[in-house]
mmCIF file of C-alpha atoms in Angstrom:
data_model
loop_
_atom_site.group_PDB
_atom_site.id
_atom_site.type_symbol
_atom_site.label_atom_id
_atom_site.label_comp_id
_atom_site.label_asym_id
_atom_site.label_seq_id
_atom_site.Cartn_x
_atom_site.Cartn_y
_atom_site.Cartn_z
ATOM 1 C CA MET M 1 -28.842 -7.414 -35.459
ATOM 2 C CA THR M 2 -25.606 -8.990 -36.642
ATOM 3 C CA ARG M 3 -24.614 -9.916 -40.150
ATOM 4 C CA VAL M 4 -22.707 -12.984 -41.283
ATOM 5 C CA ASP M 5 -19.176 -12.286 -42.445
ATOM 6 C CA SER M 6 -19.129 -11.046 -46.006
ATOM 7 C CA ILE M 7 -17.185 -13.244 -48.435
ATOM 8 C CA GLU M 8 -16.055 -11.970 -51.793
ATOM 9 C CA MET M 9 -17.346 -13.991 -54.759
ATOM 10 C CA ASP M 10 -14.590 -16.053 -56.350
ATOM 11 C CA ALA M 11 -13.852 -16.687 -59.989
ATOM 12 C CA GLY M 12 -16.016 -19.802 -60.012
ATOM 13 C CA TYR M 13 -19.280 -17.939 -59.494
ATOM 14 C CA LYS M 14 -18.272 -15.213 -61.951
ATOM 15 C CA ALA M 15 -17.694 -17.959 -64.493
ATOM 16 C CA VAL M 16 -21.206 -19.306 -64.164
ATOM 17 C CA ARG M 17 -22.586 -15.862 -64.910
ATOM 18 C CA ARG M 18 -20.648 -16.057 -68.181
ATOM 19 C CA GLY M 19 -22.118 -19.491 -68.884
ATOM 20 C CA ASP M 20 -18.829 -21.433 -69.036
ATOM 21 C CA GLN M 21 -19.310 -23.640 -65.943
ATOM 22 C CA PRO M 22 -19.760 -27.431 -66.233
ATOM 23 C CA PRO M 23 -23.471 -28.365 -66.689
ATOM 24 C CA LEU M 24 -24.002 -29.784 -63.180
ATOM 25 C CA ARG M 25 -22.422 -26.882 -61.336
ATOM 26 C CA GLY M 26 -24.111 -24.371 -63.617
ATOM 27 C CA ARG M 27 -27.485 -26.013 -62.948
ATOM 28 C CA ASN M 28 -26.956 -26.002 -59.188
ATOM 29 C CA LEU M 29 -25.994 -22.343 -59.174
ATOM 30 C CA GLN M 30 -28.959 -21.512 -61.378
ATOM 31 C CA VAL M 31 -31.313 -23.232 -58.927
ATOM 32 C CA ALA M 32 -29.719 -21.311 -56.045
ATOM 33 C CA GLU M 33 -30.118 -18.005 -57.875
ATOM 34 C CA GLU M 34 -33.773 -18.780 -58.642
ATOM 35 C CA PHE M 35 -34.352 -19.501 -54.962
ATOM 36 C CA TRP M 36 -32.915 -16.138 -53.958
ATOM 37 C CA SER M 37 -34.719 -14.215 -56.721
ATOM 38 C CA ARG M 38 -38.106 -15.372 -55.431
ATOM 39 C CA HIS M 39 -37.404 -13.440 -52.236
ATOM 40 C CA ASP M 40 -35.234 -10.611 -53.554
ATOM 41 C CA PRO M 41 -35.553 -10.063 -57.323
ATOM 42 C CA SER M 42 -33.252 -7.041 -57.249
ATOM 43 C CA HIS M 43 -30.492 -8.915 -55.379
ATOM 44 C CA SER M 44 -30.030 -5.853 -53.194
ATOM 45 C CA ARG M 45 -31.550 -6.836 -49.843
ATOM 46 C CA SER M 46 -30.271 -8.841 -46.927
ATOM 47 C CA ILE M 47 -32.586 -11.649 -45.864
ATOM 48 C CA PRO M 48 -32.828 -12.960 -42.263
ATOM 49 C CA LEU M 49 -31.307 -16.407 -41.897
ATOM 50 C CA THR M 50 -34.411 -17.509 -39.963
ATOM 51 C CA VAL M 51 -36.513 -16.795 -43.055
ATOM 52 C CA ILE M 52 -34.123 -18.792 -45.239
ATOM 53 C CA LYS M 53 -34.243 -21.697 -42.781
ATOM 54 C CA GLU M 54 -38.042 -21.689 -42.622
ATOM 55 C CA ARG M 55 -38.300 -21.719 -46.405
ATOM 56 C CA LEU M 56 -35.849 -24.578 -46.705
ATOM 57 C CA LEU M 57 -37.554 -26.746 -44.087
ATOM 58 C CA GLN M 58 -41.221 -26.063 -44.752
ATOM 59 C CA THR M 59 -41.531 -25.660 -48.526
ATOM 60 C CA LYS M 60 -40.471 -27.504 -51.670
ATOM 61 C CA GLU M 61 -37.977 -24.785 -52.548
ATOM 62 C CA ALA M 62 -35.029 -26.823 -51.282
ATOM 63 C CA ASP M 63 -35.864 -29.977 -53.221
ATOM 64 C CA ASP M 64 -33.735 -29.146 -56.260
ATOM 65 C CA MET M 65 -30.937 -27.394 -54.390
ATOM 66 C CA PRO M 66 -27.615 -29.109 -53.618
ATOM 67 C CA ASN M 67 -27.720 -30.801 -50.225
ATOM 68 C CA GLY M 68 -24.429 -29.149 -49.276
ATOM 69 C CA LEU M 69 -25.871 -25.669 -49.844
ATOM 70 C CA VAL M 70 -28.978 -26.377 -47.778
ATOM 71 C CA LEU M 71 -26.812 -27.861 -45.034
ATOM 72 C CA GLN M 72 -24.519 -24.818 -44.891
ATOM 73 C CA LEU M 73 -27.460 -22.429 -44.700
ATOM 74 C CA LEU M 74 -29.190 -24.423 -41.944
ATOM 75 C CA ARG M 75 -25.984 -24.573 -39.929
ATOM 76 C CA GLN M 76 -25.417 -20.857 -40.346
ATOM 77 C CA ALA M 77 -28.988 -20.119 -39.250
ATOM 78 C CA ASP M 78 -28.560 -22.285 -36.155
ATOM 79 C CA ARG M 79 -25.282 -20.561 -35.249
ATOM 80 C CA ASN M 80 -26.558 -17.032 -35.848
ATOM 81 C CA HIS M 81 -30.265 -16.774 -35.049
ATOM 82 C CA ASP M 82 -30.362 -13.010 -35.562
ATOM 83 C CA GLY M 83 -28.100 -12.977 -38.615
ATOM 84 C CA TYR M 84 -28.758 -11.810 -42.154
ATOM 85 C CA ILE M 85 -27.284 -12.991 -45.422
ATOM 86 C CA THR M 86 -26.637 -11.119 -48.666
ATOM 87 C CA TYR M 87 -26.998 -12.314 -52.224
ATOM 88 C CA GLU M 88 -23.230 -12.462 -52.689
ATOM 89 C CA GLU M 89 -22.762 -14.541 -49.554
ATOM 90 C CA PHE M 90 -25.587 -16.855 -50.535
ATOM 91 C CA MET M 91 -24.102 -17.482 -53.977
ATOM 92 C CA GLN M 92 -20.677 -18.048 -52.459
ATOM 93 C CA TYR M 93 -22.193 -20.852 -50.398
ATOM 94 C CA ALA M 94 -23.812 -22.202 -53.554
ATOM 95 C CA GLU M 95 -20.478 -22.188 -55.394
ATOM 96 C CA SER M 96 -18.628 -23.985 -52.603
ATOM 97 C CA SER M 97 -21.315 -26.664 -52.283
ATOM 98 C CA SER M 98 -21.718 -27.361 -56.022
ATOM 99 C CA LYS M 99 -18.484 -29.298 -56.424
ATOM 100 C CA HIS M 100 -19.907 -32.748 -55.804
ATOM 101 C CA SER M 101 -20.380 -35.182 -58.639
ATOM 102 C CA SER M 102 -23.736 -35.833 -60.254
ATOM 103 C CA ALA M 103 -23.658 -39.321 -58.690
ATOM 104 C CA ARG M 104 -23.360 -37.813 -55.206
ATOM 105 C CA GLU M 105 -26.230 -35.391 -55.820
ATOM 106 C CA THR M 106 -28.369 -38.182 -57.270
ATOM 107 C CA PHE M 107 -27.641 -40.318 -54.204
ATOM 108 C CA ASN M 108 -28.536 -37.451 -51.849
ATOM 109 C CA ARG M 109 -31.801 -36.705 -53.592
ATOM 110 C CA ALA M 110 -32.800 -40.366 -53.832
ATOM 111 C CA THR M 111 -32.233 -40.782 -50.105
ATOM 112 C CA LEU M 112 -33.985 -37.557 -49.137
ATOM 113 C CA SER M 113 -36.974 -38.468 -51.308
ATOM 114 C CA VAL M 114 -38.086 -41.040 -48.721
ATOM 115 C CA VAL M 115 -37.645 -38.635 -45.800
ATOM 116 C CA PRO M 116 -40.567 -36.449 -44.704
ATOM 117 C CA ARG M 117 -39.674 -32.806 -45.176
ATOM 118 C CA GLY M 118 -39.997 -32.129 -41.448
ATOM 119 C CA GLU M 119 -37.316 -34.740 -40.762
ATOM 120 C CA ARG M 120 -34.670 -33.352 -43.113
ATOM 121 C CA THR M 121 -32.671 -32.065 -40.187
ATOM 122 C CA VAL M 122 -29.127 -30.738 -40.093
ATOM 123 C CA GLU M 123 -27.993 -34.042 -38.616
ATOM 124 C CA LYS M 124 -29.640 -36.073 -41.376
ATOM 125 C CA ARG M 125 -28.323 -33.870 -44.169
ATOM 126 C CA SER M 126 -24.885 -33.784 -42.559
ATOM 127 C CA TYR M 127 -24.785 -37.584 -42.445
ATOM 128 C CA LEU M 128 -25.636 -37.790 -46.126
ATOM 129 C CA GLN M 129 -23.119 -35.109 -47.067
ATOM 130 C CA GLU M 130 -20.283 -36.829 -45.255
ATOM 131 C CA TYR M 131 -21.320 -40.386 -46.092
ATOM 132 C CA LYS M 132 -18.677 -42.123 -48.184
ATOM 133 C CA CYS M 133 -19.806 -45.763 -47.827
ATOM 134 C CA CYS M 134 -16.884 -46.330 -45.463
ATOM 135 C CA PRO M 135 -18.020 -47.512 -43.041
ATOM 136 C CA PRO M 136 -21.143 -48.736 -44.818
ATOM 137 C CA ALA M 137 -24.681 -48.883 -43.452
ATOM 138 C CA LEU M 138 -23.952 -51.263 -40.611
ATOM 139 C CA PHE M 139 -26.911 -53.559 -40.138
ATOM 140 C CA MET M 140 -27.979 -54.581 -43.639
ATOM 141 C CA ILE M 141 -24.425 -55.012 -44.897
ATOM 142 C CA THR M 142 -23.344 -56.952 -41.797
ATOM 143 C CA ALA M 143 -26.445 -59.177 -41.841
ATOM 144 C CA SER M 144 -26.015 -59.841 -45.541
ATOM 145 C CA LEU M 145 -22.321 -60.705 -45.182
ATOM 146 C CA ILE M 146 -23.097 -63.159 -42.374
ATOM 147 C CA GLU M 147 -25.863 -64.755 -44.437
ATOM 148 C CA ILE M 148 -23.584 -64.986 -47.472
ATOM 149 C CA ALA M 149 -20.926 -66.695 -45.342
ATOM 150 C CA VAL M 150 -23.489 -69.200 -44.033
ATOM 151 C CA PHE M 151 -24.810 -69.775 -47.563
ATOM 152 C CA VAL M 152 -21.311 -70.459 -48.921
ATOM 153 C CA TYR M 153 -20.505 -72.731 -45.964
ATOM 154 C CA TYR M 154 -23.511 -74.960 -46.593
ATOM 155 C CA CYS M 155 -22.924 -75.006 -50.351
ATOM 156 C CA ILE M 156 -19.475 -76.423 -49.579
ATOM 157 C CA ASP M 157 -20.802 -78.695 -46.835
ATOM 158 C CA MET M 158 -23.461 -80.180 -49.145
ATOM 159 C CA ASP M 159 -21.115 -80.145 -52.146
ATOM 160 C CA VAL M 160 -23.726 -78.403 -54.297
ATOM 161 C CA PRO M 161 -23.312 -75.220 -56.374
ATOM 162 C CA GLY M 162 -24.951 -71.964 -55.256
ATOM 163 C CA THR M 163 -28.154 -71.380 -57.202
ATOM 164 C CA PRO M 164 -30.987 -68.826 -57.094
ATOM 165 C CA ASN M 165 -33.214 -71.485 -55.496
ATOM 166 C CA GLY M 166 -32.301 -74.364 -53.209
ATOM 167 C CA PRO M 167 -31.715 -76.808 -51.880
ATOM 168 C CA PRO M 168 -31.700 -75.630 -48.249
ATOM 169 C CA PRO M 169 -29.707 -77.607 -45.678
ATOM 170 C CA VAL M 170 -32.596 -79.013 -43.665
ATOM 171 C CA TYR M 171 -30.170 -80.692 -41.257
ATOM 172 C CA SER M 172 -28.739 -77.347 -40.110
ATOM 173 C CA PRO M 173 -29.256 -76.378 -36.443
ATOM 174 C CA LEU M 174 -30.158 -72.894 -37.714
ATOM 175 C CA ILE M 175 -33.082 -73.683 -40.035
ATOM 176 C CA TYR M 176 -36.659 -73.702 -38.738
ATOM 177 C CA ASN M 177 -37.378 -77.400 -38.348
ATOM 178 C CA PRO M 178 -40.997 -78.230 -37.396
ATOM 179 C CA PHE M 179 -39.759 -81.441 -35.779
ATOM 180 C CA LYS M 180 -37.414 -79.519 -33.489
ATOM 181 C CA ARG M 181 -39.588 -76.633 -32.325
ATOM 182 C CA PHE M 182 -38.245 -77.052 -28.811
ATOM 183 C CA GLU M 183 -35.025 -75.427 -30.060
ATOM 184 C CA ALA M 184 -36.442 -71.929 -29.777
ATOM 185 C CA TRP M 185 -33.490 -70.139 -31.393
ATOM 186 C CA ARG M 186 -34.598 -71.534 -34.764
ATOM 187 C CA TYR M 187 -37.475 -69.013 -34.847
ATOM 188 C CA LEU M 188 -34.812 -66.342 -35.471
ATOM 189 C CA THR M 189 -31.773 -68.114 -36.877
ATOM 190 C CA TYR M 190 -33.674 -69.550 -39.866
ATOM 191 C CA ALA M 191 -33.079 -66.119 -41.440
ATOM 192 C CA LEU M 192 -29.393 -67.047 -41.782
ATOM 193 C CA ILE M 193 -30.217 -70.023 -44.007
ATOM 194 C CA HIS M 194 -31.034 -69.386 -47.655
ATOM 195 C CA SER M 195 -32.321 -71.785 -50.259
ATOM 196 C CA GLY M 196 -30.783 -69.516 -52.904
ATOM 197 C CA TYR M 197 -29.135 -66.162 -53.299
ATOM 198 C CA MET M 198 -32.140 -64.138 -54.555
ATOM 199 C CA HIS M 199 -33.235 -62.951 -51.091
ATOM 200 C CA LEU M 200 -29.662 -61.969 -50.318
ATOM 201 C CA VAL M 201 -29.700 -59.627 -53.303
ATOM 202 C CA MET M 202 -33.167 -58.259 -52.565
ATOM 203 C CA GLN M 203 -32.650 -57.319 -48.938
ATOM 204 C CA VAL M 204 -29.552 -55.249 -49.599
ATOM 205 C CA PHE M 205 -31.305 -53.075 -52.163
ATOM 206 C CA LEU M 206 -34.498 -52.752 -50.120
ATOM 207 C CA GLY M 207 -32.858 -51.990 -46.798
ATOM 208 C CA LEU M 208 -29.899 -49.715 -47.518
ATOM 209 C CA LEU M 209 -31.731 -46.465 -48.259
ATOM 210 C CA LEU M 210 -34.082 -46.945 -45.323
ATOM 211 C CA GLU M 211 -31.112 -47.578 -43.038
ATOM 212 C CA LEU M 212 -29.236 -44.518 -44.279
ATOM 213 C CA VAL M 213 -32.270 -42.388 -43.478
ATOM 214 C CA HIS M 214 -33.504 -43.872 -40.213
ATOM 215 C CA GLY M 215 -30.411 -45.445 -38.680
ATOM 216 C CA TRP M 216 -29.133 -49.001 -38.384
ATOM 217 C CA TRP M 217 -30.810 -49.871 -35.084
ATOM 218 C CA ARG M 218 -34.295 -48.923 -36.299
ATOM 219 C CA VAL M 219 -33.929 -50.994 -39.445
ATOM 220 C CA GLY M 220 -32.416 -53.802 -37.361
ATOM 221 C CA LEU M 221 -35.414 -53.903 -35.030
ATOM 222 C CA ILE M 222 -37.862 -53.887 -37.931
ATOM 223 C CA TYR M 223 -35.926 -56.639 -39.677
ATOM 224 C CA MET M 224 -35.786 -58.901 -36.607
ATOM 225 C CA ALA M 225 -39.439 -58.184 -35.767
ATOM 226 C CA GLY M 226 -40.349 -59.394 -39.246
ATOM 227 C CA VAL M 227 -38.153 -62.486 -38.925
ATOM 228 C CA LEU M 228 -39.857 -63.491 -35.645
ATOM 229 C CA ALA M 229 -43.383 -62.730 -36.880
ATOM 230 C CA GLY M 230 -42.674 -64.650 -40.080
ATOM 231 C CA SER M 231 -41.590 -67.841 -38.334
ATOM 232 C CA LEU M 232 -44.462 -67.737 -35.849
ATOM 233 C CA SER M 233 -47.017 -67.202 -38.617
ATOM 234 C CA HIS M 234 -45.521 -69.971 -40.724
ATOM 235 C CA SER M 235 -45.334 -72.480 -37.879
ATOM 236 C CA ILE M 236 -49.063 -72.104 -37.198
ATOM 237 C CA SER M 237 -50.248 -72.038 -40.811
ATOM 238 C CA ALA M 238 -47.941 -74.801 -42.096
ATOM 239 C CA PRO M 239 -46.988 -76.789 -38.984
ATOM 240 C CA LYS M 240 -45.077 -79.517 -40.830
ATOM 241 C CA MET M 241 -43.064 -77.395 -43.259
ATOM 242 C CA TYR M 242 -39.485 -76.239 -42.895
ATOM 243 C CA VAL M 243 -38.748 -72.563 -43.471
ATOM 244 C CA ALA M 244 -35.505 -70.885 -44.476
ATOM 245 C CA GLY M 245 -34.532 -67.458 -45.744
ATOM 246 C CA ALA M 246 -34.938 -63.940 -44.438
ATOM 247 C CA SER M 247 -38.120 -63.216 -46.388
ATOM 248 C CA GLY M 248 -39.944 -62.265 -43.181
ATOM 249 C CA GLY M 249 -37.302 -59.629 -42.524
ATOM 250 C CA VAL M 250 -37.220 -58.513 -46.174
ATOM 251 C CA TYR M 251 -41.001 -58.084 -46.232
ATOM 252 C CA ALA M 252 -40.832 -56.201 -42.933
ATOM 253 C CA ILE M 253 -38.313 -53.766 -44.407
ATOM 254 C CA THR M 254 -40.431 -53.366 -47.542
ATOM 255 C CA TYR M 255 -43.752 -52.778 -45.794
ATOM 256 C CA SER M 256 -42.285 -50.540 -43.118
ATOM 257 C CA HIS M 257 -42.529 -47.899 -45.852
ATOM 258 C CA VAL M 258 -46.311 -48.197 -45.449
ATOM 259 C CA GLY M 259 -45.995 -47.311 -41.764
ATOM 260 C CA ASN M 260 -43.758 -44.419 -42.702
ATOM 261 C CA LEU M 261 -46.388 -43.174 -45.163
ATOM 262 C CA LEU M 262 -49.182 -43.453 -42.600
ATOM 263 C CA MET M 263 -47.316 -41.448 -39.993
ATOM 264 C CA ASN M 264 -45.875 -38.823 -42.333
ATOM 265 C CA TRP M 265 -48.378 -38.614 -45.171
ATOM 266 C CA SER M 266 -48.693 -34.829 -45.300
ATOM 267 C CA GLU M 267 -44.920 -34.382 -45.185
ATOM 268 C CA MET M 268 -43.797 -37.093 -47.606
ATOM 269 C CA GLU M 269 -42.390 -36.313 -51.009
ATOM 270 C CA PHE M 270 -43.708 -38.479 -53.850
ATOM 271 C CA ARG M 271 -46.226 -39.942 -51.414
ATOM 272 C CA TRP M 272 -48.711 -40.960 -54.111
ATOM 273 C CA ILE M 273 -46.001 -42.711 -56.091
ATOM 274 C CA GLN M 274 -44.881 -44.590 -52.985
ATOM 275 C CA LEU M 275 -48.486 -45.477 -52.145
ATOM 276 C CA VAL M 276 -49.125 -46.799 -55.649
ATOM 277 C CA LEU M 277 -45.915 -48.847 -55.517
ATOM 278 C CA CYS M 278 -46.861 -50.322 -52.116
ATOM 279 C CA LEU M 279 -50.392 -51.164 -53.308
ATOM 280 C CA THR M 280 -49.066 -52.692 -56.519
ATOM 281 C CA LEU M 281 -46.613 -54.839 -54.575
ATOM 282 C CA THR M 282 -49.343 -55.910 -52.142
ATOM 283 C CA ILE M 283 -51.769 -56.878 -54.911
ATOM 284 C CA ALA M 284 -49.055 -58.770 -56.774
ATOM 285 C CA ASP M 285 -47.985 -60.623 -53.614
ATOM 286 C CA VAL M 286 -51.531 -61.611 -52.661
ATOM 287 C CA ALA M 287 -52.377 -62.665 -56.217
ATOM 288 C CA TYR M 288 -49.258 -64.820 -56.504
ATOM 289 C CA ALA M 289 -49.813 -66.378 -53.065
ATOM 290 C CA LEU M 290 -53.411 -67.313 -53.944
ATOM 291 C CA TRP M 291 -52.427 -68.679 -57.343
ATOM 292 C CA ASP M 292 -49.464 -70.617 -55.954
ATOM 293 C CA SER M 293 -51.508 -72.075 -53.094
ATOM 294 C CA TYR M 294 -54.776 -72.869 -54.883
ATOM 295 C CA GLY M 295 -54.391 -72.432 -58.650
ATOM 296 C CA SER M 296 -51.011 -73.866 -59.577
ATOM 297 C CA SER M 297 -50.700 -77.496 -60.627
ATOM 298 C CA ASN M 298 -47.167 -77.484 -59.231
ATOM 299 C CA PRO M 299 -47.182 -75.229 -56.149
ATOM 300 C CA SER M 300 -43.876 -74.026 -54.784
ATOM 301 C CA ASN M 301 -42.656 -74.434 -51.246
ATOM 302 C CA THR M 302 -42.818 -70.679 -50.613
ATOM 303 C CA GLY M 303 -43.805 -69.748 -47.064
ATOM 304 C CA HIS M 304 -46.468 -67.214 -47.942
ATOM 305 C CA MET M 305 -47.623 -66.821 -44.340
ATOM 306 C CA ALA M 306 -44.067 -65.947 -43.341
ATOM 307 C CA HIS M 307 -44.224 -63.184 -45.945
ATOM 308 C CA LEU M 308 -47.572 -61.985 -44.598
ATOM 309 C CA GLY M 309 -46.401 -62.080 -40.985
ATOM 310 C CA GLY M 310 -43.247 -60.164 -41.866
ATOM 311 C CA ALA M 311 -45.195 -57.571 -43.871
ATOM 312 C CA ILE M 312 -47.662 -56.917 -41.045
ATOM 313 C CA ALA M 313 -44.835 -56.735 -38.523
ATOM 314 C CA GLY M 314 -42.914 -54.300 -40.712
ATOM 315 C CA MET M 315 -45.883 -51.987 -41.052
ATOM 316 C CA LEU M 316 -46.699 -52.064 -37.316
ATOM 317 C CA VAL M 317 -43.148 -51.779 -36.024
ATOM 318 C CA GLY M 318 -42.384 -49.189 -38.691
ATOM 319 C CA ILE M 319 -45.083 -46.996 -37.159
ATOM 320 C CA ASN M 320 -43.407 -47.420 -33.765
ATOM 321 C CA ILE M 321 -39.760 -47.191 -34.759
ATOM 322 C CA LEU M 322 -39.310 -44.958 -37.806
ATOM 323 C CA ARG M 323 -38.844 -41.305 -36.999
ATOM 324 C CA ASN M 324 -41.905 -39.070 -36.807
ATOM 325 C CA LEU M 325 -40.946 -35.621 -35.545
ATOM 326 C CA LYS M 326 -44.303 -33.969 -36.158
ATOM 327 C CA ARG M 327 -46.504 -36.201 -34.070
ATOM 328 C CA ARG M 328 -50.209 -35.383 -34.158
ATOM 329 C CA ARG M 329 -52.829 -36.574 -31.704
ATOM 330 C CA TRP M 330 -54.235 -39.282 -33.981
ATOM 331 C CA GLU M 331 -50.703 -40.465 -34.722
ATOM 332 C CA LYS M 332 -50.044 -40.967 -31.017
ATOM 333 C CA PHE M 333 -53.163 -43.121 -30.864
ATOM 334 C CA LEU M 334 -52.027 -45.051 -33.952
ATOM 335 C CA TRP M 335 -48.585 -45.543 -32.351
ATOM 336 C CA TRP M 336 -50.096 -47.282 -29.325
ATOM 337 C CA VAL M 337 -52.492 -49.336 -31.451
ATOM 338 C CA ALA M 338 -49.598 -50.547 -33.606
ATOM 339 C CA PHE M 339 -47.507 -51.365 -30.521
ATOM 340 C CA PHE M 340 -50.192 -53.447 -28.816
ATOM 341 C CA VAL M 341 -51.299 -55.183 -32.026
ATOM 342 C CA TYR M 342 -47.735 -56.336 -32.759
ATOM 343 C CA LEU M 343 -47.213 -57.370 -29.113
ATOM 344 C CA ALA M 344 -50.497 -59.301 -29.114
ATOM 345 C CA MET M 345 -49.616 -60.959 -32.417
ATOM 346 C CA VAL M 346 -46.225 -62.165 -31.161
ATOM 347 C CA VAL M 347 -47.480 -63.295 -27.738
ATOM 348 C CA THR M 348 -50.371 -65.168 -29.354
ATOM 349 C CA GLY M 349 -47.981 -66.855 -31.783
ATOM 350 C CA ILE M 350 -45.667 -67.946 -28.967
ATOM 351 C CA VAL M 351 -48.524 -69.249 -26.808
ATOM 352 C CA LEU M 352 -50.079 -71.193 -29.697
ATOM 353 C CA ASN M 353 -46.715 -72.738 -30.550
ATOM 354 C CA CYS M 354 -46.313 -73.831 -26.933
ATOM 355 C CA VAL M 355 -49.779 -74.981 -25.859
ATOM 356 C CA LEU M 356 -52.064 -75.215 -28.907
ATOM 357 C CA PRO M 357 -54.778 -77.664 -27.750
ATOM 358 C CA VAL M 358 -55.228 -79.418 -31.112
ATOM 359 C CA PRO M 359 -54.152 -83.078 -31.244
ATOM 360 C CA ASP M 360 -51.548 -83.927 -33.906
ATOM 361 C CA PHE M 361 -51.457 -80.328 -35.168
ATOM 362 C CA PHE M 362 -47.700 -80.044 -34.674
ATOM 363 C CA PRO M 363 -45.461 -83.037 -35.438
ATOM 364 C CA ASP M 364 -43.778 -84.866 -32.570
ATOM 365 C CA ASN M 365 -40.370 -83.596 -31.532
ATOM 366 C CA ASP M 366 -37.450 -85.338 -33.199
ATOM 367 C CA TYR M 367 -34.317 -85.674 -31.068
ATOM 368 C CA THR M 368 -32.145 -87.202 -33.795
ATOM 369 C CA GLU M 369 -28.637 -85.762 -33.747
ATOM 370 C CA GLU M 370 -27.540 -83.347 -36.474
ATOM 371 C CA ALA M 371 -24.901 -85.738 -37.882
ATOM 372 C CA SER M 372 -27.500 -88.404 -38.574
ATOM 373 C CA LEU M 373 -29.888 -85.872 -40.127
ATOM 374 C CA LYS M 374 -27.070 -84.636 -42.356
ATOM 375 C CA ASP M 375 -26.270 -88.139 -43.609
ATOM 376 C CA LEU M 376 -29.930 -88.809 -44.399
ATOM 377 C CA PHE M 377 -30.312 -85.504 -46.250
ATOM 378 C CA LEU M 378 -27.125 -85.762 -48.285
ATOM 379 C CA ASN M 379 -27.983 -89.332 -49.304
ATOM 380 C CA SER M 380 -31.353 -88.100 -50.556
ATOM 381 C CA LEU M 381 -29.813 -85.533 -52.932
ATOM 382 C CA PRO M 382 -29.590 -86.507 -56.597
ATOM 383 C CA LYS M 383 -26.129 -87.713 -57.488
#
């Protein structure tokens, strides 16, 4: 057996024993000492690093500890599988990792709260510890900046101020136009057009934490899967309505948390709170959609089916894409079910949009040039 190199405690840790440390650092060191005392009340033994690692990964004991301390201990355990650690060495790690601000620790804990305990790996914790928002989470920030640029461009082009709601530039070659369904790119690019800036604000807040935890490409796939499912669902349910905005992608990001809960229920922290929030959001969405569609005297132009399509896509693709390190037999079955259901949903939507055998269901294709459509639209705006 080998022992990790002994490190003499510095003045910082001695100060916390006297009670004259700042509140945050004192609290972090107190939590670390409580962790050790549960295993060695006398502070006289050396504990195997493998035991420390198992406790940190499999129990709730690490939840209140500084992320930097947990990360150092996990790294040390991986480097020295047969090593032991003493109380003094453990507290030295705690002292060196307790220098982050309360904002940093709050950020770390908020992010880790949506990660199943089995997925709180060294790599994930290391990313959080070193993350300084430069560069930022790539996909959501990049997508939002592009959408903001497009939004500003069309505000200038239409000579109208930016508002929370409308009007959308229906003449744009990017918007989903039911009279130009032959331009297939519109089933994706409509997400770049916004009738107001509310969705732009929402998607940043909803997507950033998920992206920090699961990676930009996973969130990107979920987002685009929701965008496609949203446009296909909308085109079939409301064949003569335009659609703009990334609500399909936003709903996919939101409801991908449901897929994450399904696959990692036993490992999730605050799982009941997350479940209640998801159910509350679902009930509120369905209630508003029903009221807006059938109960309101002045219904909005909201594409509720695009929301539904995006939500279903987010849940299904979330099951496929979001990380699930502890895969059980029933979860493997659920993975394949989710994959084939989403594939069948998209293929069916594409086929129905191409060859739906219902006369006059979709409007006839309009081959009018964009310049003429723009003139007609701008002339229709109130002066």
